[in-house]
XYZ file of C-alpha atoms in Angstrom:
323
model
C -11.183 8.309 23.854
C -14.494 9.461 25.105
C -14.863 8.713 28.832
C -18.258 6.499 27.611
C -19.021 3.386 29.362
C -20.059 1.700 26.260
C -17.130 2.847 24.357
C -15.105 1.054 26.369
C -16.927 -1.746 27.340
C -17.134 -2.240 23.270
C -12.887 -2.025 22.517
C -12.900 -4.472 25.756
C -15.458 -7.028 24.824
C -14.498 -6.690 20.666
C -11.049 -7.511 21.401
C -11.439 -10.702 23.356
C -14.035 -11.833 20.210
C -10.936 -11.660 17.012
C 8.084 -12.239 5.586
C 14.874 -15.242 -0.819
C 16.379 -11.836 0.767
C 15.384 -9.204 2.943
C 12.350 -8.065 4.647
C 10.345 -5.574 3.219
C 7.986 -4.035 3.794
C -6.386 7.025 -7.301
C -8.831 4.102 -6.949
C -10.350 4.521 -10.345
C -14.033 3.074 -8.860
C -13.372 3.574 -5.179
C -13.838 7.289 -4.446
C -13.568 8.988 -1.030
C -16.650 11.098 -0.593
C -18.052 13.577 2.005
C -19.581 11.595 4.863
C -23.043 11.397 5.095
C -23.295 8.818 7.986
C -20.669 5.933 8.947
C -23.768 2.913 8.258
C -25.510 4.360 4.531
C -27.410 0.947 4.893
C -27.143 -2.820 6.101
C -24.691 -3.243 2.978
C -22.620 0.108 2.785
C -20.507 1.507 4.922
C -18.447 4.364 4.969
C -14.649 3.921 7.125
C -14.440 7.287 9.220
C -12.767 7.815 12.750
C -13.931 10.742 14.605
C -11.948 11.856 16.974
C -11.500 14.267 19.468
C -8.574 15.888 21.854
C -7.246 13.682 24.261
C -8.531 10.352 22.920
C -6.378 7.535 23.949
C -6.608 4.112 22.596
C -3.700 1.261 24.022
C -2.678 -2.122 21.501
C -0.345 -4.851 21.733
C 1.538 -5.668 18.764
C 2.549 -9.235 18.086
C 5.073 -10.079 15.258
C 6.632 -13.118 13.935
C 8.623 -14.206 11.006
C 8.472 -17.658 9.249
C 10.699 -19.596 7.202
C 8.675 -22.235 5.174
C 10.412 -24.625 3.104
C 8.481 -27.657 1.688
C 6.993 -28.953 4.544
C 9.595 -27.310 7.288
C 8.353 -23.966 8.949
C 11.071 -22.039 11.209
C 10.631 -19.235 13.619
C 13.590 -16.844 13.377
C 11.980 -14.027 15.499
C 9.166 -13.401 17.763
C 8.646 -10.374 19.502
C 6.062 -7.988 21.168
C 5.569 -4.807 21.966
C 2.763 -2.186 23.434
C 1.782 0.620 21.335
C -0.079 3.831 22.379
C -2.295 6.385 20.281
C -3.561 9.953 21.514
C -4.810 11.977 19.291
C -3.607 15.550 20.190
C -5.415 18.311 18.411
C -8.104 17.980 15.434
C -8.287 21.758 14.797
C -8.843 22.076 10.321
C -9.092 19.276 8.781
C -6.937 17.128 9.587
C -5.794 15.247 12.989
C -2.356 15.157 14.907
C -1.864 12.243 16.127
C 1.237 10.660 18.875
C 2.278 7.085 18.385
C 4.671 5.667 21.785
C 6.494 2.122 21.005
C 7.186 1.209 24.419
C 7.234 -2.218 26.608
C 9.316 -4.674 24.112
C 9.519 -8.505 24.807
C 12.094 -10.535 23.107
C 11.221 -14.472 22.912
C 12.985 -15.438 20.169
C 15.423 -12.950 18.051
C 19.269 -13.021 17.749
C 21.303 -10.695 20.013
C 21.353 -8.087 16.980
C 17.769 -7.743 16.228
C 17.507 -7.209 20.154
C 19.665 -4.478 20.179
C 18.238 -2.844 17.281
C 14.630 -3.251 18.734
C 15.746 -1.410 22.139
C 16.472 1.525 19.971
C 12.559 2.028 19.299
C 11.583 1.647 23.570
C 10.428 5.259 24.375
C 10.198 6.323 20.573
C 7.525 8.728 19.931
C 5.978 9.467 16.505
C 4.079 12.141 15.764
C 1.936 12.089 12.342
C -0.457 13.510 10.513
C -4.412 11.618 10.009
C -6.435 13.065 6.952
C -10.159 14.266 7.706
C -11.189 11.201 7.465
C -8.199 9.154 9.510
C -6.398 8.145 6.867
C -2.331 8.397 7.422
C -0.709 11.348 5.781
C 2.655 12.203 7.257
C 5.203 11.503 10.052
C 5.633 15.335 11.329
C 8.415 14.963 13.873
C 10.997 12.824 11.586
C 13.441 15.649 12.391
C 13.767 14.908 16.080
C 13.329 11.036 15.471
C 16.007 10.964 12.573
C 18.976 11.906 14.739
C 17.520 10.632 18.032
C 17.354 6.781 16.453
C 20.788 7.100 14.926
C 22.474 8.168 18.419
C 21.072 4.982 19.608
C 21.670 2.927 16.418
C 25.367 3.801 17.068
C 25.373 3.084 20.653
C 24.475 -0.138 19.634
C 26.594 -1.204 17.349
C 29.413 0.237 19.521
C 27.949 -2.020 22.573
C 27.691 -5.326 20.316
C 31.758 -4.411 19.089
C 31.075 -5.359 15.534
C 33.019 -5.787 12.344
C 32.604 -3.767 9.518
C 31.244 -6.606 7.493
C 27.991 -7.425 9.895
C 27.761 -3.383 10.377
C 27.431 -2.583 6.142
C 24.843 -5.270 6.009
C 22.904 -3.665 8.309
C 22.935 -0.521 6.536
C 20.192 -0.871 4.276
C 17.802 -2.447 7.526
C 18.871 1.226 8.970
C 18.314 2.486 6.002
C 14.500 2.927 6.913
C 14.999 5.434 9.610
C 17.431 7.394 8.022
C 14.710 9.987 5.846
C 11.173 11.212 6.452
C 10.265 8.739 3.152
C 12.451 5.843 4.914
C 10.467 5.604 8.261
C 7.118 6.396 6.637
C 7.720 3.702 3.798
C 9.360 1.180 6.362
C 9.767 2.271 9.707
C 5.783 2.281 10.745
C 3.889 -0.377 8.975
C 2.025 -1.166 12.103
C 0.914 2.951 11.581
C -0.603 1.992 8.271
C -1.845 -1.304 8.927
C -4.110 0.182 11.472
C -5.226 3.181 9.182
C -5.222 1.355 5.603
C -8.588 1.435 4.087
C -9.695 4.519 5.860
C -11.662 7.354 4.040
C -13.576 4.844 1.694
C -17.025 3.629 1.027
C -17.826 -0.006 0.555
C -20.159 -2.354 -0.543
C -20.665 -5.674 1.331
C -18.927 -8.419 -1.213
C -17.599 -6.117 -4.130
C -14.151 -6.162 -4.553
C -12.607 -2.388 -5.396
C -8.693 -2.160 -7.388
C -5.876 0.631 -7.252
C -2.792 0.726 -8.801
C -0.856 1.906 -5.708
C 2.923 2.604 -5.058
C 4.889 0.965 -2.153
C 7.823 1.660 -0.618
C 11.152 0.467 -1.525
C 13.411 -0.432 1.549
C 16.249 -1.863 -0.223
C 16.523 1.611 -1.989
C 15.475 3.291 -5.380
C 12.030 4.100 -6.976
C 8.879 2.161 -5.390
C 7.719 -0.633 -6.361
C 4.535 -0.892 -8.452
C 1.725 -2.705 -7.520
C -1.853 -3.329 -7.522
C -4.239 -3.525 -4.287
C -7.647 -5.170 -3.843
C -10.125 -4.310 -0.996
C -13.155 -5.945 0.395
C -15.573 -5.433 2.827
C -16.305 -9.353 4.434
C -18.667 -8.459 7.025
C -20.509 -5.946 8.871
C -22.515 -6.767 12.157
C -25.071 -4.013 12.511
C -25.098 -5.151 16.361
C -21.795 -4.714 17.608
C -21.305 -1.866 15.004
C -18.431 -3.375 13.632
C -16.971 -4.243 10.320
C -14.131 -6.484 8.683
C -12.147 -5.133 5.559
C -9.614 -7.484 3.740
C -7.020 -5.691 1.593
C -4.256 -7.333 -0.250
C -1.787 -6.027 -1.929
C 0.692 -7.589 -4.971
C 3.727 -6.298 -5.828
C 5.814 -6.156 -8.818
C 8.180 -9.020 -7.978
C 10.812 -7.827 -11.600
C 11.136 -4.863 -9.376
C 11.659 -6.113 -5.609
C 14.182 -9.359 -7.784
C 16.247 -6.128 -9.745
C 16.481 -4.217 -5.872
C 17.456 -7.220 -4.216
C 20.121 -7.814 -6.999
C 21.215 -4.479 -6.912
C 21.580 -4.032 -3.187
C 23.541 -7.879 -2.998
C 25.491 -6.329 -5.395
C 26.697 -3.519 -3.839
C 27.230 -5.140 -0.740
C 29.661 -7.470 -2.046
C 33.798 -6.201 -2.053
C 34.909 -4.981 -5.336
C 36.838 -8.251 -6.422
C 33.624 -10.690 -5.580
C 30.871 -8.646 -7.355
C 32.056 -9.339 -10.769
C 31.545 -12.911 -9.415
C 28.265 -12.375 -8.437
C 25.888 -13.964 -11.454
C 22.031 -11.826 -11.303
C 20.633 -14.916 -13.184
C 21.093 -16.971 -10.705
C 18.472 -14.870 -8.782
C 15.321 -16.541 -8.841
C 12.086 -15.306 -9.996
C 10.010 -13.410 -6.798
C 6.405 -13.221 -5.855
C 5.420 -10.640 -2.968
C 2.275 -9.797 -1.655
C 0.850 -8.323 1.741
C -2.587 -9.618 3.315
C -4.460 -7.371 5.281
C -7.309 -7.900 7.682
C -8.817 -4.709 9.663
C -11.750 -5.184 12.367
C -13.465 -1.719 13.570
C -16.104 -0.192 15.173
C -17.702 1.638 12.578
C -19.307 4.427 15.118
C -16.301 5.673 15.963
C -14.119 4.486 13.823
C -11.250 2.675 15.982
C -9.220 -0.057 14.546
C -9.909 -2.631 16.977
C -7.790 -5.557 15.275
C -5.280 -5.602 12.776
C -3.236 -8.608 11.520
C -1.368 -8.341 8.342
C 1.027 -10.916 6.379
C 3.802 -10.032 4.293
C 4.742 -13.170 1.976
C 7.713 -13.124 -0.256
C 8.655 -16.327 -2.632
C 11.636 -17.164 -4.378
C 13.390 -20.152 -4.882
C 10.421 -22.513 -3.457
C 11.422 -20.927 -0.016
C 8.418 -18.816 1.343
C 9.288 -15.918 4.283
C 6.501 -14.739 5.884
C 6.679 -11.497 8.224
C 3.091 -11.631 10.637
C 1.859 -8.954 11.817
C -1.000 -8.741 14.784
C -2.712 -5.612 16.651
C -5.213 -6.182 19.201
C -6.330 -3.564 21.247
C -5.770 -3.765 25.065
């Protein structure tokens, strides 16, 4: 980041101001267009980072998954990490940028979801921004691809377990196993931080897109349908707030979720296994994004991802915050 005073003094100051199965994870009237200026007015705004060589910018990621049931809300894992962005060259149009996972805290996951958290201490990504800072690409997924799986395997072989607990992990390792597994699941905190980039908005309209999210439990993507909105914009501190939520086909995450059960299950016990007994899902991520709208940082994130079946509500929570 630029070695300004006030650049840092405003990420400082901003920051101290603001997940029944498995986790988961163009606009026809929303149009990017060629930047004129990041403020057009006191009610439009235009999302843009600029960036330069060099520029470094430090968060701490917070996550959390919930259980709620009736009136009964359980933790089953809290964890947090530090996560580091320099951006690396911004030659053409369109940025390189390096993403380090690094400085993991455990409070409250089970001895497996430890292990397979150590495997991402060190990890670099490298990926790809668009002109405007929009996520495009993971561009080192060959060196990461084998790299995670050594470890994955160390793992497994340091925890000594049985085939059973080691095929139901598969499709959680799943993720990391192709360039369109660890963009689709293995960086959500990647496109929480960039989602709603490139875009001009209007303080108080809501925009639609019929997007296309990734399927971790394997197959096509699901369908789905997004709404963003710009709630605020504080011509003062030069920041913004967008809210962008996301709903998901839940036919399509219930038939995945059947099919990977399915296949999990020995051959004598799947013919056992009775799909209507499945209940009916609803799925649907909430995203809130604070920035500075100068330079375009993401200067708080927090995202929910909400899956319901059965009356039994999983939440995975998501927070950002830069350092």
């Amino acid at each position: 980041m630029k070695n300004s005073s006030r650049r840092r003094s405003c990420l400082k100051n901003l920051t101290k101001s603001y997940l029944v199965f498995f986790s988961f994870f163009l606009l026809s009237n929303l149009v990017k267009t060629e930047l004129a200026a990041q403020s057009i007015d006191d009610t439009t705004i235009q999302w843009v980072m600029y960036l330069e060589p060099k520029d470094t910018i430090a968060y701490k990621v917070n996550q959390q998954k919930l259980k709620i049931s009736g009136t009964d809300t359980t933790v089953s894992k809290n964890f947090s990490y530090d996560l580091t962005l320099i951006v690396l060259d911004t030659t053409g149009s369109k940025f390189k940028i390096s993403a380090t996972y690094h400085n993991f805290v455990s409070t409250q996951v089970d001895e497996i979801t430890k292990q397979l958290l150590s495997i991402s201490e060190g990890m670099k990504v490298v990926y790809e921004a668009d002109g405007f800072g929009g996520f495009v690409e993971i561009i080192n997924a060959d060196e990461l691809i084998p790299q995670i799986k050594r470890a994955y395997d160390q793992a497994i072989k340091k925890m000594g377990l049985n085939k059973e607990i080691v095929k139901g992990l598969e499709p959680i390792m799943q993720r990391y196993a192709t360039k369109e597994g660890l963009e689709g699941g293995g960086v959500d905190e990647l496109h929480y931080l960039h989602g709603g980039i490139g875009y001009q908005y209007v303080l108080g309209k809501e925009y639609y897109e019929d997007v296309q999210v990734a399927n971790n439990l394997g197959g096509k993507p699901f369908d789905g349908t997004r709404t963003m909105k710009l709630l605020e914009i504080d011509s003062t501190e030069r920041t913004a707030m967008l809210k962008i939520i996301t709903d998901i086909d839940g036919e399509q995450l219930k038939e995945a979720s059947i099919n990977l059960v399915r296949s999990l299950l020995p051959a004598d016990k799947q013919k056992d296994f009775k799909a209507e007994d499945v209940p009916a899902m609803f799925i649907q991520h909430r995203l809130v994004n604070f920035f500075d709208y100068d330079y375009g940082w993401n200067l708080y994130s927090y995202n929910i991802k909400e899956v319901e079946a059965g009356g039994v509500i999983t939440q995975e929570i998501t927070e950002i915050a830069v350092k």
